[in-house]
Each structure stands twice: as structure tokens, then as C-alpha cells.
PDB file of C-alpha atoms and ligand atoms in Angstrom:
ATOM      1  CA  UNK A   1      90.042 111.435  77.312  1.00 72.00           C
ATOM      2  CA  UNK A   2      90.010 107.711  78.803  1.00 86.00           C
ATOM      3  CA  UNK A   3      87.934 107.272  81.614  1.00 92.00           C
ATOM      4  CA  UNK A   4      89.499 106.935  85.066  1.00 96.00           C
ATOM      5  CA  UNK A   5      89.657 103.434  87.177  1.00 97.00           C
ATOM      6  CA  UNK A   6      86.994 103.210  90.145  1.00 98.00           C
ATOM      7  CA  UNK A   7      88.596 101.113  92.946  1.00 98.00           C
ATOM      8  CA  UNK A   8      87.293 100.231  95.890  1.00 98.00           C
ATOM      9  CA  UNK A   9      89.182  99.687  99.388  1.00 98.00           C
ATOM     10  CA  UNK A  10      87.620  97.898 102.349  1.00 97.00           C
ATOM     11  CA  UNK A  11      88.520  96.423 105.242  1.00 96.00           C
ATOM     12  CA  UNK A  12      87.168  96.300 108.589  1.00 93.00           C
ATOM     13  CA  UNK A  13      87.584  99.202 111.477  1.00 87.00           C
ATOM     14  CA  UNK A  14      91.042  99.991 112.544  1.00 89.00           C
ATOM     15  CA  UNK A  15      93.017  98.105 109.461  1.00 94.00           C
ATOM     16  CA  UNK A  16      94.708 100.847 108.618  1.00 94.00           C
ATOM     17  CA  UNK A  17      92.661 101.314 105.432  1.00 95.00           C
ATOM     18  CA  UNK A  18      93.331 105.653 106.146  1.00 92.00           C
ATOM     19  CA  UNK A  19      96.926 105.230 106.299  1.00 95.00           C
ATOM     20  CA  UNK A  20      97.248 102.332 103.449  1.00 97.00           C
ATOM     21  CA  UNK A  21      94.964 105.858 101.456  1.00 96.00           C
ATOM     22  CA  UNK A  22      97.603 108.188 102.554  1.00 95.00           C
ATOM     23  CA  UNK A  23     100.562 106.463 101.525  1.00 97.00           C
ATOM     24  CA  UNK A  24      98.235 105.781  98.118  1.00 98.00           C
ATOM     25  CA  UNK A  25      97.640 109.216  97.545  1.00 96.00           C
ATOM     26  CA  UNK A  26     101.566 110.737  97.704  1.00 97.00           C
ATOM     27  CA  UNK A  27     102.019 108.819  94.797  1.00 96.00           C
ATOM     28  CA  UNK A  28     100.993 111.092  91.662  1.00 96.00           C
ATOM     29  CA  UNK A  29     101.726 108.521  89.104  1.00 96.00           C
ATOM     30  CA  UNK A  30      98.758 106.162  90.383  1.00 97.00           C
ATOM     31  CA  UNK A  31      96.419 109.833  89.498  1.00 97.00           C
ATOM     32  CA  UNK A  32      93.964 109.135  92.289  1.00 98.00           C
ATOM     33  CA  UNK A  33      91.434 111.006  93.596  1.00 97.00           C
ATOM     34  CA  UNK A  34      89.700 110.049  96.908  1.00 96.00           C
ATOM     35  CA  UNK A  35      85.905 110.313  96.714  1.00 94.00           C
ATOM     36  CA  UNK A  36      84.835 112.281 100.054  1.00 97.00           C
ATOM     37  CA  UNK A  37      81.964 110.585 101.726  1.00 98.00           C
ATOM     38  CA  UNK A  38      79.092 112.077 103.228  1.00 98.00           C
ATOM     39  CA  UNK A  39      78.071 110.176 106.722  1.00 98.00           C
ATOM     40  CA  UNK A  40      75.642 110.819 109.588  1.00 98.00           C
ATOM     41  CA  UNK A  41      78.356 109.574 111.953  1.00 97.00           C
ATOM     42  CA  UNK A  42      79.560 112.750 114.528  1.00 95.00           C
ATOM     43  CA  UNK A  43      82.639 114.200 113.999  1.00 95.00           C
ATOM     44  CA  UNK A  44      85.917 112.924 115.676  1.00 91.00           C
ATOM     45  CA  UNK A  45      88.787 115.180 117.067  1.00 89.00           C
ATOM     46  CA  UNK A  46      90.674 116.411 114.374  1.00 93.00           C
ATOM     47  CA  UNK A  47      88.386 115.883 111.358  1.00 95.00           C
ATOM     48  CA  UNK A  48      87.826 118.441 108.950  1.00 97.00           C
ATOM     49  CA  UNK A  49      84.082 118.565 107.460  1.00 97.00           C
ATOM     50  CA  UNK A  50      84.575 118.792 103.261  1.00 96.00           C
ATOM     51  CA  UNK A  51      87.971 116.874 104.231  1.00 94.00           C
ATOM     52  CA  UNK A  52      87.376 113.824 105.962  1.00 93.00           C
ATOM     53  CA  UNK A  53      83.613 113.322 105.036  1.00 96.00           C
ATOM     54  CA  UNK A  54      80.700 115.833 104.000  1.00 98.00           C
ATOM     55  CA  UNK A  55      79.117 115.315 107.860  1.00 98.00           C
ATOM     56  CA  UNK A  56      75.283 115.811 107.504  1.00 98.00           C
ATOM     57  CA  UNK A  57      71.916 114.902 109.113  1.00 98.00           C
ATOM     58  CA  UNK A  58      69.768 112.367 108.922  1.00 98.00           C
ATOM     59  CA  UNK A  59      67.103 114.218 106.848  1.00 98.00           C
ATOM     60  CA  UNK A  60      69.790 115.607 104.384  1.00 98.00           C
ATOM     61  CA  UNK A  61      71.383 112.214 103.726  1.00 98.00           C
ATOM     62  CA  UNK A  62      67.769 110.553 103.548  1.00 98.00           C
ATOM     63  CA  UNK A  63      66.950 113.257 100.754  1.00 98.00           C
ATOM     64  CA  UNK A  64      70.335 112.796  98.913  1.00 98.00           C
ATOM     65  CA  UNK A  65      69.150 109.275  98.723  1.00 98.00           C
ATOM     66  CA  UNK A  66      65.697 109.605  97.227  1.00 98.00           C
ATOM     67  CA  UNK A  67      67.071 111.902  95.082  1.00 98.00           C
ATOM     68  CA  UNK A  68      69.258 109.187  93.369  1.00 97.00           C
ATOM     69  CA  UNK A  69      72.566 111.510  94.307  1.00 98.00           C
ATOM     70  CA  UNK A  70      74.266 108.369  95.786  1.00 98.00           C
ATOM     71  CA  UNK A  71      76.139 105.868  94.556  1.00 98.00           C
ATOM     72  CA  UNK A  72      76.238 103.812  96.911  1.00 98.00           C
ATOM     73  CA  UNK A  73      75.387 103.801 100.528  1.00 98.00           C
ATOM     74  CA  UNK A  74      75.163 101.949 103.741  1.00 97.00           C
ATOM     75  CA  UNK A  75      74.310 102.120 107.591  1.00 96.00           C
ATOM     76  CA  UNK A  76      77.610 101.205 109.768  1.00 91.00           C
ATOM     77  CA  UNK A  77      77.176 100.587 113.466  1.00 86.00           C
ATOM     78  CA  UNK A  78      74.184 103.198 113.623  1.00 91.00           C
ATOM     79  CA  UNK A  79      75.296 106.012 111.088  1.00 96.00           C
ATOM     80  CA  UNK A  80      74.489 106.055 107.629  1.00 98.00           C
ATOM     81  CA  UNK A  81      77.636 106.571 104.808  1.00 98.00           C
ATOM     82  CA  UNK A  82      77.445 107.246 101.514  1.00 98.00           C
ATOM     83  CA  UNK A  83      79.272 107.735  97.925  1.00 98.00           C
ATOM     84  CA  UNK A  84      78.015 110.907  96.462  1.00 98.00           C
ATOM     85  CA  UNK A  85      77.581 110.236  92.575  1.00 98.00           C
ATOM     86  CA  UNK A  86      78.521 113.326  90.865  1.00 97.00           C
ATOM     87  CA  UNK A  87      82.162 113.713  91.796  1.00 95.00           C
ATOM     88  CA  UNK A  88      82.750 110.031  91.021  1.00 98.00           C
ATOM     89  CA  UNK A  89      81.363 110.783  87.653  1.00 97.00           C
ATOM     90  CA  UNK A  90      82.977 114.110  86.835  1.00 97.00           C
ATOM     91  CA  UNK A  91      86.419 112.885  88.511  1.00 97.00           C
ATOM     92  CA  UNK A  92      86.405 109.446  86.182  1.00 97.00           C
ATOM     93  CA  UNK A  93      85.634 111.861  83.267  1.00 97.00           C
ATOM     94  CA  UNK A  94      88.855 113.339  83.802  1.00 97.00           C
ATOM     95  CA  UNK A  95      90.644 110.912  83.779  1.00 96.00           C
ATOM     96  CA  UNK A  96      91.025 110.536  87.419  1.00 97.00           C
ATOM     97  CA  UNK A  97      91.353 106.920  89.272  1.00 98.00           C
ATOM     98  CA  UNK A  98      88.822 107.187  91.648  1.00 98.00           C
ATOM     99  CA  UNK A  99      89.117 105.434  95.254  1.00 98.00           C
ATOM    100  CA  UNK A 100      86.257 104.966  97.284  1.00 98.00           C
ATOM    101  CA  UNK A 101      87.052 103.618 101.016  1.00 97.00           C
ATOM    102  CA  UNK A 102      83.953 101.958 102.092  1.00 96.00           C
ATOM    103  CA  UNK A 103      82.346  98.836 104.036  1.00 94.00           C
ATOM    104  CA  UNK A 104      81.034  95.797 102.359  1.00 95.00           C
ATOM    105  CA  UNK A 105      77.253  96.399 101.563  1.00 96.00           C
ATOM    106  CA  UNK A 106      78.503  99.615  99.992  1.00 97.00           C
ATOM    107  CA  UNK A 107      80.956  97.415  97.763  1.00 98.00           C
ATOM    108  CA  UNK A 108      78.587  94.974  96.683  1.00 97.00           C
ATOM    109  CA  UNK A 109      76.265  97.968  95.431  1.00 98.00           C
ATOM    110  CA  UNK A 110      79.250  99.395  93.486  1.00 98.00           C
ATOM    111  CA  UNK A 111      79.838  96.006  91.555  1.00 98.00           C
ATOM    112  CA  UNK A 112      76.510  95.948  90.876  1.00 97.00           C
ATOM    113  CA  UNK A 113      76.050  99.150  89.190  1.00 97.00           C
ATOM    114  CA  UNK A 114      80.034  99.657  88.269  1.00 96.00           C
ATOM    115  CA  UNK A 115      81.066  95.921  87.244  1.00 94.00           C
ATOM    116  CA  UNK A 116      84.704  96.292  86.409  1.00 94.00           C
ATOM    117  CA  UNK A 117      85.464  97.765  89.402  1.00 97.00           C
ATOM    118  CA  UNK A 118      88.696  97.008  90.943  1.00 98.00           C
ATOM    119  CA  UNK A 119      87.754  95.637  94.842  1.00 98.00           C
ATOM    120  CA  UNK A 120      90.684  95.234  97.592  1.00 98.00           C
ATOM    121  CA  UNK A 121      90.237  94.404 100.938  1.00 98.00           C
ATOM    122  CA  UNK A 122      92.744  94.701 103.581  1.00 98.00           C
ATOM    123  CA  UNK A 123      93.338  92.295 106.633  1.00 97.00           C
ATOM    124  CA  UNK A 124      94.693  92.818 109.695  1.00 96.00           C
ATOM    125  CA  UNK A 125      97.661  90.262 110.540  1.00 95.00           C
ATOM    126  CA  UNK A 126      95.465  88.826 113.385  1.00 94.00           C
ATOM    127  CA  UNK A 127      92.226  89.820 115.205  1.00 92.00           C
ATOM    128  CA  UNK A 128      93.924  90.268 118.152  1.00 92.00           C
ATOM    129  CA  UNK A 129      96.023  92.906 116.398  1.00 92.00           C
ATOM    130  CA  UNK A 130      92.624  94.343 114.871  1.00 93.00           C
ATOM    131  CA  UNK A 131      91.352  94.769 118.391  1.00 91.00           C
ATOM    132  CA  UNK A 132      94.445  96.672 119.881  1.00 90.00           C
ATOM    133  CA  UNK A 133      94.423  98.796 116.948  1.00 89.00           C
ATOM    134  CA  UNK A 134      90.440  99.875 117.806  1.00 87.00           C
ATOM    135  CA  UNK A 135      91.440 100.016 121.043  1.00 87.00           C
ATOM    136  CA  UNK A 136      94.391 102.403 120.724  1.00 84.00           C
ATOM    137  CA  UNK A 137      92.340 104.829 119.030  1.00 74.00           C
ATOM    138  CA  UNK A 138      90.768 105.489 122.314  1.00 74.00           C
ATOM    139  CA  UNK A 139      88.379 107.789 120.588  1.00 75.00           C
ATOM    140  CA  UNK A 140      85.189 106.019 121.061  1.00 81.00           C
ATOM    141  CA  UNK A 141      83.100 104.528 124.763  1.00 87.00           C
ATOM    142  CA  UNK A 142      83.385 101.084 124.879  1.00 90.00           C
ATOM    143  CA  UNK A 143      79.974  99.797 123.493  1.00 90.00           C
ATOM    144  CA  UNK A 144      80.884 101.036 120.009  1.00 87.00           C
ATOM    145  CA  UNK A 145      84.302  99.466 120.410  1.00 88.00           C
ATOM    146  CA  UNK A 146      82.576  96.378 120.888  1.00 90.00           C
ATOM    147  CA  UNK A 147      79.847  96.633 117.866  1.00 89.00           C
ATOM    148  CA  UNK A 148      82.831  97.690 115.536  1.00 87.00           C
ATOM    149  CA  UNK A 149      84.660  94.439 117.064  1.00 91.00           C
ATOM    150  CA  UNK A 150      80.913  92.084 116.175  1.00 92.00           C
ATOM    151  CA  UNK A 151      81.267  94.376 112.501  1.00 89.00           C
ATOM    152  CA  UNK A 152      84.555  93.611 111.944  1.00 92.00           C
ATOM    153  CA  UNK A 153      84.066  89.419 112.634  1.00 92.00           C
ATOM    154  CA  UNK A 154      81.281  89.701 109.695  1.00 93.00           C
ATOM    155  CA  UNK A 155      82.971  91.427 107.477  1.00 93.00           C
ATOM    156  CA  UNK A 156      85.892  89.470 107.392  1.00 94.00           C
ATOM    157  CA  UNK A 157      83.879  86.925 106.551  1.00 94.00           C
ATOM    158  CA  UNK A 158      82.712  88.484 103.353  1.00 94.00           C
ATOM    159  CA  UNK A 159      86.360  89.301 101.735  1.00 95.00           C
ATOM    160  CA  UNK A 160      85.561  86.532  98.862  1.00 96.00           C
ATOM    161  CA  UNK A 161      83.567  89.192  97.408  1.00 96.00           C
ATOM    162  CA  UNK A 162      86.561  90.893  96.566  1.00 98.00           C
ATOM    163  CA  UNK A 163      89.287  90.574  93.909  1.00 98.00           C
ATOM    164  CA  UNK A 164      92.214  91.372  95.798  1.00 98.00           C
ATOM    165  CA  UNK A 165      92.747  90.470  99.556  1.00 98.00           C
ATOM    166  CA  UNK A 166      96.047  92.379 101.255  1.00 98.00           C
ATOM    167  CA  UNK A 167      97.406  91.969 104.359  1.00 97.00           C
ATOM    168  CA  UNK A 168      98.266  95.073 106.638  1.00 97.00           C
ATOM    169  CA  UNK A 169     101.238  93.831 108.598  1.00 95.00           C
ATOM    170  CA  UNK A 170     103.111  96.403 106.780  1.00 97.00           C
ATOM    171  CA  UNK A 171     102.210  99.742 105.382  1.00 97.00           C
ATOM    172  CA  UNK A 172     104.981 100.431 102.847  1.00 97.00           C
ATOM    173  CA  UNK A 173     104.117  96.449 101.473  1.00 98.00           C
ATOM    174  CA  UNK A 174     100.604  96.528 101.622  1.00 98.00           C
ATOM    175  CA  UNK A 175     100.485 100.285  99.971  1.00 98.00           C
ATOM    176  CA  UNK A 176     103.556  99.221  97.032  1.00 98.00           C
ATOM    177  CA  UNK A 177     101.219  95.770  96.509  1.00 98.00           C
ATOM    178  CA  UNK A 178      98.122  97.840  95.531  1.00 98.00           C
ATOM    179  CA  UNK A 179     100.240 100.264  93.752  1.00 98.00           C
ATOM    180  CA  UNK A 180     101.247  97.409  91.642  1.00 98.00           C
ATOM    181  CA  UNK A 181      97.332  96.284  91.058  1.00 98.00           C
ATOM    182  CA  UNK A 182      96.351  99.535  90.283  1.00 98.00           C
ATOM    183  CA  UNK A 183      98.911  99.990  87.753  1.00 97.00           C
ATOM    184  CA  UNK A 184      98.306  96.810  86.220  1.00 97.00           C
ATOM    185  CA  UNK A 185      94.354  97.570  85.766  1.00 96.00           C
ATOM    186  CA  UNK A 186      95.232 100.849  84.305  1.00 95.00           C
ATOM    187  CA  UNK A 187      96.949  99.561  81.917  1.00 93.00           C
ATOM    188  CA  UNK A 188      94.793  96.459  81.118  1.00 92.00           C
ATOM    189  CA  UNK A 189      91.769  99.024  80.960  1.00 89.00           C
ATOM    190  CA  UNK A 190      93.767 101.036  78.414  1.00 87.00           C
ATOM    191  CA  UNK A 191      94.760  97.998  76.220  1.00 87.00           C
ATOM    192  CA  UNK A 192      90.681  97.070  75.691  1.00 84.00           C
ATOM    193  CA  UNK A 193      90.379  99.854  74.410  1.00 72.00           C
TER     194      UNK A 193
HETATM  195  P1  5GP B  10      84.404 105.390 110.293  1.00 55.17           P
HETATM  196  O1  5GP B  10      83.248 105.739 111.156  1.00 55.17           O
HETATM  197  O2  5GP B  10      85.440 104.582 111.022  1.00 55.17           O
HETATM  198  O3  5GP B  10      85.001 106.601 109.599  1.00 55.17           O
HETATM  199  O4  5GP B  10      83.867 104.467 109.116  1.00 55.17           O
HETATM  200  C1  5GP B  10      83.126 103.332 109.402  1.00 55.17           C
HETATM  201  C2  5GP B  10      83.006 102.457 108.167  1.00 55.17           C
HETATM  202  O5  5GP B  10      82.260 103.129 107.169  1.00 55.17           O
HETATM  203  C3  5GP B  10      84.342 102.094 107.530  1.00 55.17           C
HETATM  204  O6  5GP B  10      84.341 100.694 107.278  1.00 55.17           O
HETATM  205  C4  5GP B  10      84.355 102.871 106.249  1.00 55.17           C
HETATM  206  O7  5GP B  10      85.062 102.182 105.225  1.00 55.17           O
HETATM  207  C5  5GP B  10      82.884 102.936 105.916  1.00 55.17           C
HETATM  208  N1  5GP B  10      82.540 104.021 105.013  1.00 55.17           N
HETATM  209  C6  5GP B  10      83.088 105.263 104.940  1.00 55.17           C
HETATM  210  N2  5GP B  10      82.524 105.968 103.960  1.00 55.17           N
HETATM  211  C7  5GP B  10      81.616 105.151 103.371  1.00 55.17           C
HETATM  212  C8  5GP B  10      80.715 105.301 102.270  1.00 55.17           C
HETATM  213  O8  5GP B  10      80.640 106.313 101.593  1.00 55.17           O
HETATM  214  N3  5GP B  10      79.921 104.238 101.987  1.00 55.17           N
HETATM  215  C9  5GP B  10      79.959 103.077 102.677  1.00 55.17           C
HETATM  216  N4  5GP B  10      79.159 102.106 102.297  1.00 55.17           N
HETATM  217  N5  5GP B  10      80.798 102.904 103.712  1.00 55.17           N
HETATM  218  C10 5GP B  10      81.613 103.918 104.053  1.00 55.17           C
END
């Protein structure tokens, strides 16, 4: 069986990069799988540990680490987050497109190791917009609102490190666009071979 695709989608805090995923994911023709994360972060109202992320401690992520069982991993305002290797693997095996929804420094590992990885990185329509949408989520004091706002600033400076850059003014256009990409790589990955 032909390997799945291994995409990665970035974007800074409150893009919309979990809805763009939903929208992704109804689509059974695209055959993607989302690779869980595991993060030190705490949980937020109405996540689901196994679902959302594998939520762990600082030890057990600093052990998954040095025992090479990561992909990929980062710290983000604080926490640590992290790809763990093993489903990536087995999912891709199955032919499975693989999407991994992570921050920059995570990225740049994954082209490092993975080079024909297919990077996207959505963009809010303004930073003003980007800051309302933080703000609505009301979820988090203040302080952290303002070190994801500082986060988000440098990463959108680093979207050249990316192949495709999409703009999230729209979900149903920003979600067809990459369903368009990721079509288009499938196919291109099936044709080398
Ligand atoms: P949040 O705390 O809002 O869920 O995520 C914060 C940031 O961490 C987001 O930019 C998200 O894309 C990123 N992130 C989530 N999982 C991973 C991961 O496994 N690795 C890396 N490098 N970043 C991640």
C-alpha cells in the first residue's frame, strides 16, 4: 500500500486552524487522520484527554523525549507540545494522510526529518481580527492573552517557511482551498511513483 501524505497546518492562536481541521476532517475523500498531540498545557473546558491532546506532565513528556518517541516537539507560551512518532508512522503506513496542527519550531523540525512534507499556514484577515478572536475565547487571564498576542506577531513573521499561505476570512474557502492542495499532492505523490 502507498504511503499516506504528512501535512502540516499552522497558524498562529485563534486563526481558526481547529475549525479550518474540522471542516477538513468531514471530508472522507481527503482520508485524513489527525495526529493527537501530547502537551503539558492544562486542560480547557470541554476538552477530552485522548481527544483533544494526550495531556501529561512534565516528567512524562521529558521522558517521551529522550526516548526518541517524538517527532517533533516544541515549548508554546510555557507548555511543552509534541508529535508522538508511532501513530504518524503506523497511520502513513496505511495509507492514511496524516495532519499534524502545530506551531512553527515544530514545523521546521518536521521538514527537516520529513522533507516532502506538505506545510500550510493560515492567516487571519487582520491582526486586529486575530486579537478579537483570542479575546472571544475568554478562556484564558489576560497575561497569556497577551504572550499568545507577542507569539502570534513572531510567527507571522515566519510563514515563508511554508509552502502554502491561506487566508481565514472564510472557513468554507479557506477549508475547499486546502482541500484542493491536498488533493493535488496526493496525486502528484502517486504519479512519482
Ligand atoms: P493551544 O494551547 O492553543 O491548544 O496550542 C498552542 C499552540 O501549540 C498552537 O499553535 C498549536 O498549533 C501548537 N501545537 C499543538 N500541538 C502541537 C504539537 O504537537 N507540536 C507543536 N510543535 N506544536 C503544537
Amino acid at each position: 500500500m502507498k504511503q499516506g501524505l504528512l501535512i502540516v497546518l499552522s497558524g498562529p492562536s485563534g486563526v481558526g486552524k481547529g475549525t479550518v481541521l474540522k471542516e477538513l476532517m468531514k471530508d472522507e475523500s481527503l482520508k485524513l487522520s489527525y495526529s493527537i498531540s501530547m502537551t503539558t498545557r492544562k486542560m480547557r473546558e470541554g476538552e477530552v484527554n485522548g481527544e483533544n491532546y494526550y495531556f501529561v506532565s512534565r516528567e512524562e513528556f521529558e521522558k517521551a523525549v529522550d526516548e526518541g518517541k517524538m517527532l517533533e516537539h516544541a515549548e508554546f507560551v510555557g507548555n511543552y507540545y509534541g508529535t508522538p512518532l508511532d501513530e504518524v508512522v503506523k497511520l502513513r503506513k496505511e495509507g492514511r494522510n496524516v495532519i499534524l496542527e502545530i506551531e512553527v519550531q515544530g514545523c521546521k523540525q518536521v521538514q527537516e526529518k520529513v522533507p516532502d512534507v506538505l506545510t500550510i499556514f493560515l492567516v487571519p484577515p487582520s491582526m486586529e481580527e486575530l486579537e478579537k478572536r483570542i479575546r472571544g475565547r475568554k478562556t484564558e487571564p489576560e497575561e497569556i492573552i497577551q504572550e499568545r498576542l507577542a507569539k502570534a506577531e513572531r510567527e507571522m513573521k515566519m510563514m515563508d517557511q511554508y509552502k502554502y499561505v491561506i487566508c481565514n476570512d472564510d472557513v468554507k474557502l479557506a477549508t475547499d482551498i486546502i482541500s484542493v492542495i491536498i488533493k493535488r499532492h496526493v496525486e502528484k505523490m502517486n504519479e512519482a511513483e
